[in-house]
Tab-separated table of N, CA and C in Angstrom:
chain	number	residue	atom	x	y	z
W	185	UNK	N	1.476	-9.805	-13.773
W	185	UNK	CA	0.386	-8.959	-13.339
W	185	UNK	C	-0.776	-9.836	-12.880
W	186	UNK	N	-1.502	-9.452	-11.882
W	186	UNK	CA	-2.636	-10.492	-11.169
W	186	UNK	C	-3.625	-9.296	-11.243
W	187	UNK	N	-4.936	-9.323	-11.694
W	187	UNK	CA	-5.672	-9.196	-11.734
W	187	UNK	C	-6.966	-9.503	-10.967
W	188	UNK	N	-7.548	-9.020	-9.839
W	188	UNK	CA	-8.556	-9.697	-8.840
W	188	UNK	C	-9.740	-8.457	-8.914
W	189	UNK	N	-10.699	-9.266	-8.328
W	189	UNK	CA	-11.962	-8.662	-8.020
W	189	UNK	C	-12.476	-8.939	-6.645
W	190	UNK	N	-12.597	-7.660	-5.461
W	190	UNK	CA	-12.873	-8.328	-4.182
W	190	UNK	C	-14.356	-7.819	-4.359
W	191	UNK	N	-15.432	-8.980	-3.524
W	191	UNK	CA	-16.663	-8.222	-3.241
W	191	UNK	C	-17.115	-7.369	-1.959
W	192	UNK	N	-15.518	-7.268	-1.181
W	192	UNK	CA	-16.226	-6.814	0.156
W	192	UNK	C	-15.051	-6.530	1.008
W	193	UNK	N	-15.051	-5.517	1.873
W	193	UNK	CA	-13.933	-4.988	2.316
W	193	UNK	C	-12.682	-6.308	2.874
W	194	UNK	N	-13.460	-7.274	3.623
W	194	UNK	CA	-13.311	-8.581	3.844
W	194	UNK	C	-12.005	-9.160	2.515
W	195	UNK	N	-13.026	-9.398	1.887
W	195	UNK	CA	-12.384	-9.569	0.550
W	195	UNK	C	-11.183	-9.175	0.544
W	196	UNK	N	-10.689	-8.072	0.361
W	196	UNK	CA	-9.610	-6.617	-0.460
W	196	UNK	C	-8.799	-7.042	0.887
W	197	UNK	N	-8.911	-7.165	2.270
W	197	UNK	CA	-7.889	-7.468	3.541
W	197	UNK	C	-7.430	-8.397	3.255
W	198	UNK	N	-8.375	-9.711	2.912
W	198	UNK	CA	-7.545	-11.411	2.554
W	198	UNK	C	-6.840	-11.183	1.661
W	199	UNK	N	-7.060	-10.237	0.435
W	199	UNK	CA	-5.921	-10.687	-0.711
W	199	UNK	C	-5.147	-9.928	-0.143
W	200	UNK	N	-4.866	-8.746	-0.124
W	200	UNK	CA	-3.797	-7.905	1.220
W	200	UNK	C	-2.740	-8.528	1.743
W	201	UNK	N	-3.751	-9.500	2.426
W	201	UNK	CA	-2.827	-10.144	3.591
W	201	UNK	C	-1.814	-11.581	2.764
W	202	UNK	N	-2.561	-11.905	1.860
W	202	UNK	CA	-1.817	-13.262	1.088
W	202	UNK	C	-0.563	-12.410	0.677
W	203	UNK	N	-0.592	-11.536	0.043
W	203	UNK	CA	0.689	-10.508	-0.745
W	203	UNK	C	1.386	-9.861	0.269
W	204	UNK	N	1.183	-9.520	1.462
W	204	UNK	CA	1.848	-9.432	2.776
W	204	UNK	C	2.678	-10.614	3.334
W	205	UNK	N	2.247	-11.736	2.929
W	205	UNK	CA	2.935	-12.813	3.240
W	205	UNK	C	3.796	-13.292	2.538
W	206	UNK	N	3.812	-12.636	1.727
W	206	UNK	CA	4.913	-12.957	0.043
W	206	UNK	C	5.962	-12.024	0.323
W	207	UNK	N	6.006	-11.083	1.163
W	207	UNK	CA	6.882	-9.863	1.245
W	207	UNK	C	8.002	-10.418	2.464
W	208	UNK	N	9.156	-9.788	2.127
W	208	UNK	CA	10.372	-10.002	3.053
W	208	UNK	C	10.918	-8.775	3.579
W	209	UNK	N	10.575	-7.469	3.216
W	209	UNK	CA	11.426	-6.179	4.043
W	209	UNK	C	11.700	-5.900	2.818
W	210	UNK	N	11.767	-4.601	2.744
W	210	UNK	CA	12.730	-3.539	2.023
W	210	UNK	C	11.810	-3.439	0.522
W	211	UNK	N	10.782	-3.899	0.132
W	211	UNK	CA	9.913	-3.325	-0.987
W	211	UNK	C	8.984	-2.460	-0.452
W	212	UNK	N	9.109	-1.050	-2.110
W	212	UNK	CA	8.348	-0.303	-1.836
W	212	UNK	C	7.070	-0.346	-2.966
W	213	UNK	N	5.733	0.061	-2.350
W	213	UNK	CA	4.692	-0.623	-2.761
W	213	UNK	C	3.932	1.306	-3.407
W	214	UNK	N	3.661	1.053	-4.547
W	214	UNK	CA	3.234	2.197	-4.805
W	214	UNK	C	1.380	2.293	-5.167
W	215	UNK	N	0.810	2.635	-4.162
W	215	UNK	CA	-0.830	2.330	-4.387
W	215	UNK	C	-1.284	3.634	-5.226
W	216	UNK	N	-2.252	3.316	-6.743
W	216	UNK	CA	-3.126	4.352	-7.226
W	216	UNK	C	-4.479	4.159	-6.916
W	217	UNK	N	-5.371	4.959	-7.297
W	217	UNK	CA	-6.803	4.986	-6.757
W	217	UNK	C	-7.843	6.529	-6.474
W	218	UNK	N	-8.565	6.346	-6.800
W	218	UNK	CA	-9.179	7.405	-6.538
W	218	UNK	C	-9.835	7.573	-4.957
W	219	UNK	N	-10.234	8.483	-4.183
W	219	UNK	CA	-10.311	8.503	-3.229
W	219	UNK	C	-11.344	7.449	-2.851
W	220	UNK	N	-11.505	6.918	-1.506
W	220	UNK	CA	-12.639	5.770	-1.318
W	220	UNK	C	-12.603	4.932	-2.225
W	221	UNK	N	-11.099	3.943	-3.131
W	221	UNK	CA	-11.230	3.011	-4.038
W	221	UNK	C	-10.560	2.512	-2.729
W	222	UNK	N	-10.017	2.404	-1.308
W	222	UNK	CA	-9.886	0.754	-1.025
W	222	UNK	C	-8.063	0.697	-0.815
W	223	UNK	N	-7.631	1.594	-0.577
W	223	UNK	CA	-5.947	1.823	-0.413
W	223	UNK	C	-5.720	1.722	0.609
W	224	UNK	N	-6.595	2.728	2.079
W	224	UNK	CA	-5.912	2.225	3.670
W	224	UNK	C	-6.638	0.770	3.799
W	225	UNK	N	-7.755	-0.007	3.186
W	225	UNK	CA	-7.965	-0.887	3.515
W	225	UNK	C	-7.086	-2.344	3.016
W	226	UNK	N	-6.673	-1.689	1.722
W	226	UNK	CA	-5.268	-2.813	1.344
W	226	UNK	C	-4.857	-2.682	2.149
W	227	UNK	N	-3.816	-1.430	2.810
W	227	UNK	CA	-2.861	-1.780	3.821
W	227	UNK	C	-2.827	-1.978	5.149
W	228	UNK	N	-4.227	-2.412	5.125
W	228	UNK	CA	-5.008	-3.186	6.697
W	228	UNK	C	-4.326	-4.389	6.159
W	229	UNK	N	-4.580	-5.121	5.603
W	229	UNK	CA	-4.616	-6.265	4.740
W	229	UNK	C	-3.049	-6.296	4.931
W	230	UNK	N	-2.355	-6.064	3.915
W	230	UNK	CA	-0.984	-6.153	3.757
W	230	UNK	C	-0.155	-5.882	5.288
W	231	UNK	N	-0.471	-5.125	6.281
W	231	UNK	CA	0.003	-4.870	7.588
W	231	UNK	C	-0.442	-6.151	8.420
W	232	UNK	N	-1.616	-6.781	8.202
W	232	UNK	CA	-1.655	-8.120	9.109
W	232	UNK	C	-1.092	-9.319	8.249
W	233	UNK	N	-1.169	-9.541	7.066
W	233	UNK	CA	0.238	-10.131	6.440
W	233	UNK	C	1.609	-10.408	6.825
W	234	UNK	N	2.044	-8.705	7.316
W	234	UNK	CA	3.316	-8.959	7.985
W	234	UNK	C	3.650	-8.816	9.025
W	235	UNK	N	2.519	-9.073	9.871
W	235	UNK	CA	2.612	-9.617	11.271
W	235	UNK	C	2.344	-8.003	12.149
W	236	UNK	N	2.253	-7.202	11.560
W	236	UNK	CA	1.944	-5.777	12.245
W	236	UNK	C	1.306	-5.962	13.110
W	237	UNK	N	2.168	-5.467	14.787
W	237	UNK	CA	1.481	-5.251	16.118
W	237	UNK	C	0.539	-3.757	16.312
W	238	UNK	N	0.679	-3.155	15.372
W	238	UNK	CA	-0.114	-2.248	15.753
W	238	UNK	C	-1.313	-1.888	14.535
W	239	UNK	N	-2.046	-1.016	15.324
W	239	UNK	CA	-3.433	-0.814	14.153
W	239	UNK	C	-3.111	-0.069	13.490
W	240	UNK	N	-3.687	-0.196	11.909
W	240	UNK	CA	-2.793	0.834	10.996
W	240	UNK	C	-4.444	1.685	10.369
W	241	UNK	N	-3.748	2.760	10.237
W	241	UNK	CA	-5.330	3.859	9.679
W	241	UNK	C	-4.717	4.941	9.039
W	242	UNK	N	-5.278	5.722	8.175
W	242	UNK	CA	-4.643	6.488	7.000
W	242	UNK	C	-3.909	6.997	7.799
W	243	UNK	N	-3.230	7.418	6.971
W	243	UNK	CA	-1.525	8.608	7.587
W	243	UNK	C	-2.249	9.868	6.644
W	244	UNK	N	-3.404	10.098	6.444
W	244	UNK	CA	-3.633	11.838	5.026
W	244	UNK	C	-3.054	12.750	6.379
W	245	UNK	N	-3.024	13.039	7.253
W	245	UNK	CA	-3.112	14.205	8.105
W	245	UNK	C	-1.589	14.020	9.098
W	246	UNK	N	-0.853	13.366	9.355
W	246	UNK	CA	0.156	12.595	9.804
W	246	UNK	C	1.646	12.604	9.130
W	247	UNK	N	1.268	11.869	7.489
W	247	UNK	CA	1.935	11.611	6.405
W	247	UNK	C	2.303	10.658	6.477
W	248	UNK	N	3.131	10.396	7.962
W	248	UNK	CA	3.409	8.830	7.850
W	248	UNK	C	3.387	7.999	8.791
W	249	UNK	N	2.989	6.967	8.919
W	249	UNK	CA	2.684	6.162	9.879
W	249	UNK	C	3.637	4.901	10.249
W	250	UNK	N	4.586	4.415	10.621
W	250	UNK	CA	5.707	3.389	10.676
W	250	UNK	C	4.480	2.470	12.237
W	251	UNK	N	4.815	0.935	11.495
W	251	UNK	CA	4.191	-0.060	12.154
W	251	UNK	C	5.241	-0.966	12.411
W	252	UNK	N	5.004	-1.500	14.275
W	252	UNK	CA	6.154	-2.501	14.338
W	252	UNK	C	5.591	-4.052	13.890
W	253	UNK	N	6.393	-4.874	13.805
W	253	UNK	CA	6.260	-6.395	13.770
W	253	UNK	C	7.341	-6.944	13.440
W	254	UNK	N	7.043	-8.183	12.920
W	254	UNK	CA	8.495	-8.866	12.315
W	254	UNK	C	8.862	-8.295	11.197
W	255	UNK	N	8.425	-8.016	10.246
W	255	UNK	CA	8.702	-7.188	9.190
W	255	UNK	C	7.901	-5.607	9.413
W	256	UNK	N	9.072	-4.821	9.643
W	256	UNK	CA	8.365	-3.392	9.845
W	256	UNK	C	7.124	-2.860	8.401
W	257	UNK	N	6.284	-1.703	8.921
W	257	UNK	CA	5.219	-1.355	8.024
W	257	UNK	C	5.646	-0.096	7.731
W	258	UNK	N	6.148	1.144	7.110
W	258	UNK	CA	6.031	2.832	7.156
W	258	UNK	C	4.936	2.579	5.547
W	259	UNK	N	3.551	3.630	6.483
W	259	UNK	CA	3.085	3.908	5.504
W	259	UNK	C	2.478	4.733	5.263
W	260	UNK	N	2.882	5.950	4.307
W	260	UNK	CA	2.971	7.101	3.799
W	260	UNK	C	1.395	7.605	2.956
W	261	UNK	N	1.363	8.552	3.273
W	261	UNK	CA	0.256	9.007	2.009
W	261	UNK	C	0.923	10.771	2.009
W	262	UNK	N	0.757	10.630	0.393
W	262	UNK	CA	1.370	11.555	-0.306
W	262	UNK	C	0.648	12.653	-1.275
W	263	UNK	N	-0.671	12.580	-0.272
W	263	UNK	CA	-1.751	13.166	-1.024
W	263	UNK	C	-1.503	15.029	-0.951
W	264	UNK	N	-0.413	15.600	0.097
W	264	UNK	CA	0.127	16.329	0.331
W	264	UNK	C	1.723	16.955	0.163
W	265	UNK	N	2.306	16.004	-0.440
W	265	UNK	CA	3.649	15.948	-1.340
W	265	UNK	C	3.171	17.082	-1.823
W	266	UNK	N	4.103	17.664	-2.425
W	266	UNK	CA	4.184	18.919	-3.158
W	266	UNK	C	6.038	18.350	-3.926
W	267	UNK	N	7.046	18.072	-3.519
W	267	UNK	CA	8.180	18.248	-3.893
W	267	UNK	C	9.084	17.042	-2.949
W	268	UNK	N	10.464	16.724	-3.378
W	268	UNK	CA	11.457	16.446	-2.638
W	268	UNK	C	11.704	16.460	-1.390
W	269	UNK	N	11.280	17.721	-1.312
W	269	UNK	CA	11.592	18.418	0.219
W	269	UNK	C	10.628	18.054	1.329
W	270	UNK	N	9.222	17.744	0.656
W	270	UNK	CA	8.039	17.289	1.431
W	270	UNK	C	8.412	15.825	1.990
W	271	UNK	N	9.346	15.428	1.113
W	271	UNK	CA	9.223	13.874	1.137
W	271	UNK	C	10.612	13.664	2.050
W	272	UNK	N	11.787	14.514	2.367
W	272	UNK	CA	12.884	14.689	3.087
W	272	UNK	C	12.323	14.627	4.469
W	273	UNK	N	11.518	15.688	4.438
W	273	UNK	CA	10.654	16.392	5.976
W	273	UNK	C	9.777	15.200	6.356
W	274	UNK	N	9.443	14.629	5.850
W	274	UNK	CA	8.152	13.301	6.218
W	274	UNK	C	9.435	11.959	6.520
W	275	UNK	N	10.660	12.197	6.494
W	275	UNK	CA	11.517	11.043	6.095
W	275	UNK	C	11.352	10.028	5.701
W	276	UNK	N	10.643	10.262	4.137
W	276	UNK	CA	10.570	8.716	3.064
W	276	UNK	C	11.907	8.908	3.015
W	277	UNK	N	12.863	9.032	2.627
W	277	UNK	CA	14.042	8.322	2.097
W	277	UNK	C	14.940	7.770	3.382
W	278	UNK	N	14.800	7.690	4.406
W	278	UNK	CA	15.168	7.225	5.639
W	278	UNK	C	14.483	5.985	6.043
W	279	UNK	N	13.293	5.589	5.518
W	279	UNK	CA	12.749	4.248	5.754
W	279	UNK	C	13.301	3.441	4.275
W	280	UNK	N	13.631	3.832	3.289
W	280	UNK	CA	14.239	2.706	1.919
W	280	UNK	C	15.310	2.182	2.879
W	281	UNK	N	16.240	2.231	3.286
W	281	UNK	CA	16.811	0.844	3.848
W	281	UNK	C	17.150	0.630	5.130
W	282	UNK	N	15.336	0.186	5.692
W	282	UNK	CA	15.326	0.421	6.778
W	282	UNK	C	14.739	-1.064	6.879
W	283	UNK	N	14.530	-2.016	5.990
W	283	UNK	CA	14.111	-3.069	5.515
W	283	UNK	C	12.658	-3.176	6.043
W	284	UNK	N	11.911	-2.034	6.578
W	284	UNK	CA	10.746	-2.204	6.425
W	284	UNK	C	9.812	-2.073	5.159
W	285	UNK	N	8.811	-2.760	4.746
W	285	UNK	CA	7.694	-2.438	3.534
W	285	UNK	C	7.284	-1.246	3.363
W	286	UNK	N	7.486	-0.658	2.543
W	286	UNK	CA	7.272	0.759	2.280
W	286	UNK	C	5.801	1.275	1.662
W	287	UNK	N	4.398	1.389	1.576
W	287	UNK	CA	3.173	1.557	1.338
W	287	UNK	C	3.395	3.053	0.948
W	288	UNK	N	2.612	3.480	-0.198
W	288	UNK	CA	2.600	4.991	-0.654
W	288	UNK	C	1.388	4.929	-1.212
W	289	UNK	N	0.311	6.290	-0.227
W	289	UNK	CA	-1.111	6.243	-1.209
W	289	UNK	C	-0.807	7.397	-2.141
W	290	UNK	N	-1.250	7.244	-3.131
W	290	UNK	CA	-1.249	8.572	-3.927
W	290	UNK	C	0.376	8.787	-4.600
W	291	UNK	N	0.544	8.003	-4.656
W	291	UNK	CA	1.900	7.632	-5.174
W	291	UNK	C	2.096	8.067	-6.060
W	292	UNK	N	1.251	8.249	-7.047
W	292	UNK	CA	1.836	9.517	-8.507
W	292	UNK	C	1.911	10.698	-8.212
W	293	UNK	N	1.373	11.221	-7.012
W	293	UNK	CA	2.369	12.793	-6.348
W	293	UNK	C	3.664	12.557	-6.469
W	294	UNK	N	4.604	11.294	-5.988
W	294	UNK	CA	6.007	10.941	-5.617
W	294	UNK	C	6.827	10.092	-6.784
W	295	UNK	N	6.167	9.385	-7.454
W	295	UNK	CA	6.577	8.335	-8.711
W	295	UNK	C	7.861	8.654	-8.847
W	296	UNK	N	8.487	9.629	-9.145
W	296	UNK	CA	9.586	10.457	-10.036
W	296	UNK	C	11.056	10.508	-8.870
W	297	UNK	N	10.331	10.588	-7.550
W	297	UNK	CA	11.192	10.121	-6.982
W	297	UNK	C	12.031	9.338	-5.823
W	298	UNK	N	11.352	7.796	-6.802
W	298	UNK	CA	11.715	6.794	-6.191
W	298	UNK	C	13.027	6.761	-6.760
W	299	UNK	N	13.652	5.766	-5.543
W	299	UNK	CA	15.021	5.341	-6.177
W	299	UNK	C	15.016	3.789	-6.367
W	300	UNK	N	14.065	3.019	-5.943
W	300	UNK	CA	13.835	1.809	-6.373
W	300	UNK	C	12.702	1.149	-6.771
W	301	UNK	N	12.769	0.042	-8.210
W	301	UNK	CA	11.371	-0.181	-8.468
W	301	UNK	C	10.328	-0.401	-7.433
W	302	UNK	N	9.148	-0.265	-8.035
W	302	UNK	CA	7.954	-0.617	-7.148
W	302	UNK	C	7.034	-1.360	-7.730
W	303	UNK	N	6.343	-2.199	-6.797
W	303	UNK	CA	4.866	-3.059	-6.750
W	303	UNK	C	4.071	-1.859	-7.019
W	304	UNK	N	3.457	-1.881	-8.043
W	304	UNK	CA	2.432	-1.375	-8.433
W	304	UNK	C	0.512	-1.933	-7.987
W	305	UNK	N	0.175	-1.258	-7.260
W	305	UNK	CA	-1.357	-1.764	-7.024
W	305	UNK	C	-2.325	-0.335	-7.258
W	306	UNK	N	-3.435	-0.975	-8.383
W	306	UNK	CA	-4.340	-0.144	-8.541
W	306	UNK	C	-5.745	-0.621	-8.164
W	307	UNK	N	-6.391	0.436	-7.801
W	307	UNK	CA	-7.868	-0.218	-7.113
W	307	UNK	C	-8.740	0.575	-7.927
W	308	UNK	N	-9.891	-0.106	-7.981
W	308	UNK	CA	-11.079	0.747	-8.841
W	308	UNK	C	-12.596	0.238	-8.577
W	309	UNK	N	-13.318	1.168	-8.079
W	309	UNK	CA	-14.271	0.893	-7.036
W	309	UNK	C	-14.717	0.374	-8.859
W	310	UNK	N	-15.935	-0.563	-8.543
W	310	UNK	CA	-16.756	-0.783	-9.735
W	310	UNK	C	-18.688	-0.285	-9.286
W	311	UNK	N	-19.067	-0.350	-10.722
W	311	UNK	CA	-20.572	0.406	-10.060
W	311	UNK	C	-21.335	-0.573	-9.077
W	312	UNK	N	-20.909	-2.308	-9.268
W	312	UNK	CA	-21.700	-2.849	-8.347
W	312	UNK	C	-21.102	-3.124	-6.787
W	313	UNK	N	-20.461	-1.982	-6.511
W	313	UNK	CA	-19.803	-2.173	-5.112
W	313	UNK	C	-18.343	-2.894	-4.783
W	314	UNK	N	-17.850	-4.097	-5.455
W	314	UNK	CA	-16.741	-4.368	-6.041
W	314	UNK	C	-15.936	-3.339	-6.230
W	315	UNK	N	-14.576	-4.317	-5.951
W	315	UNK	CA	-13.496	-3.287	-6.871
W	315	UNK	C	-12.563	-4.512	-7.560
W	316	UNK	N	-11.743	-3.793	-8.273
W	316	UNK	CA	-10.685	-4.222	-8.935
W	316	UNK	C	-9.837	-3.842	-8.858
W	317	UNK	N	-8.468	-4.884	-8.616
W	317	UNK	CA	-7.326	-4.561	-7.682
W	317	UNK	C	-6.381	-5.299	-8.916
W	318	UNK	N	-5.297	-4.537	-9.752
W	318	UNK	CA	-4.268	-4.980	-10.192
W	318	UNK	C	-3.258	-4.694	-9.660
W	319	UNK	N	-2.493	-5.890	-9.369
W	319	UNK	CA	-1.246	-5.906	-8.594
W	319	UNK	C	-0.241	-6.139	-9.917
W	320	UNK	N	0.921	-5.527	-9.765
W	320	UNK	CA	2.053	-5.477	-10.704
W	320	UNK	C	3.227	-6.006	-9.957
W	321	UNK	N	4.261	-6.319	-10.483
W	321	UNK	CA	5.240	-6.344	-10.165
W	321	UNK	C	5.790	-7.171	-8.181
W	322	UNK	N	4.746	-7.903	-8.017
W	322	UNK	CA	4.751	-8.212	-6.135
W	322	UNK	C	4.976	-9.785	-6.675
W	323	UNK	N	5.886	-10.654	-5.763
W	323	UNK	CA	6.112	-12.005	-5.582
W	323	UNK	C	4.370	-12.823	-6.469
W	324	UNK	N	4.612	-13.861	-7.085
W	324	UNK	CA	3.422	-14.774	-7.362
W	324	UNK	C	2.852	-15.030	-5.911
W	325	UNK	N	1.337	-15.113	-5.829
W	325	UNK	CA	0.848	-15.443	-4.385
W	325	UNK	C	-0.498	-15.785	-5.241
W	326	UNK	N	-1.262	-16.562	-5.271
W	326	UNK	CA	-3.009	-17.391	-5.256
W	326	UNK	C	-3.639	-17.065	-4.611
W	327	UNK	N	-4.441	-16.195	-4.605
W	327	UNK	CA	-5.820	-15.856	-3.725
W	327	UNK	C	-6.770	-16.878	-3.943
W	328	UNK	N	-7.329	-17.576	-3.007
W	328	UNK	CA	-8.495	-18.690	-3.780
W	328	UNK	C	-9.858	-18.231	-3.411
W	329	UNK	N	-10.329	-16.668	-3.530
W	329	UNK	CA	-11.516	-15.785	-2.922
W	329	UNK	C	-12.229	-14.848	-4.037
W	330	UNK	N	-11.120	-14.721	-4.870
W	330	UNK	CA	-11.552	-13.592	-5.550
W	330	UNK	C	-10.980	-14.204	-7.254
W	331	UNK	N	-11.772	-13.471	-8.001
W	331	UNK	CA	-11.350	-13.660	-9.289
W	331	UNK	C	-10.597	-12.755	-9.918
């Protein structure tokens, strides 16, 4: 488990992008957070990591957003999941082995049904503007920015 503190949106993209660079295809990344803690801006971060040609911006209204590069991006927000069936119709289970990185905001709508472990990342705005970002379960990677 890595434990960081970014001071600035800046910040939260570089470590992003270091743990984007640790990634090879086919992990799925499960983001918690309360709204405005800093989740489409991880996966700014984590999408220029893996070389993503295109600009990535929430999927809430969409559901899902698939990014090309060398390592593909689909990334989901599930703030509208309701069931299985939501998640059939949005085709999450058609990107698991599609060896692209799989990103999920709001991921405890869906938790229950993954079929493979996940990188766990939680964000938590703090009162002095900061947040705090625990990453679980993602390749070892050194941020040398943040504590």
């Amino acid at each position: 488990m890595g434990r960081y503190i970014t001071r600035s949106a800046d910040e939260t993209v570089a470590l992003a992008e270091k743990l984007g660079r640790t990634l090879h295809g086919g992990e799925l990344i499960f983001f918690l957070g309360e709204m405005g803690s800093g989740k489409t801006t991880f996966c700014k971060g984590l999408a220029k990591g893996l070389g993503t040609l295109d600009e990535v911006s929430s999927p809430t209204y969409a559901i899902a957003h698939y990014h090309r590069g060398p390592t593909p991006f689909a990334h989901f927000d599930a703030w509208r999941i309701s069931g299985v069936e939501d998640l059939e119709t949005a085709g999450f289970f058609d990107y698991l082995n599609t060896g692209a990185v799989i990103a999920v905001e709001w991921s405890e709508k869906m938790a229950a049904f993954a079929e493979k472990p996940a990188i766990q990342v939680a964000l938590s705005p703090l009162p002095d503007g900061s947040r705090e970002i625990i990453i679980e379960g993602a390749p070892a990677f050194e941020p040398d920015f943040c504590t």
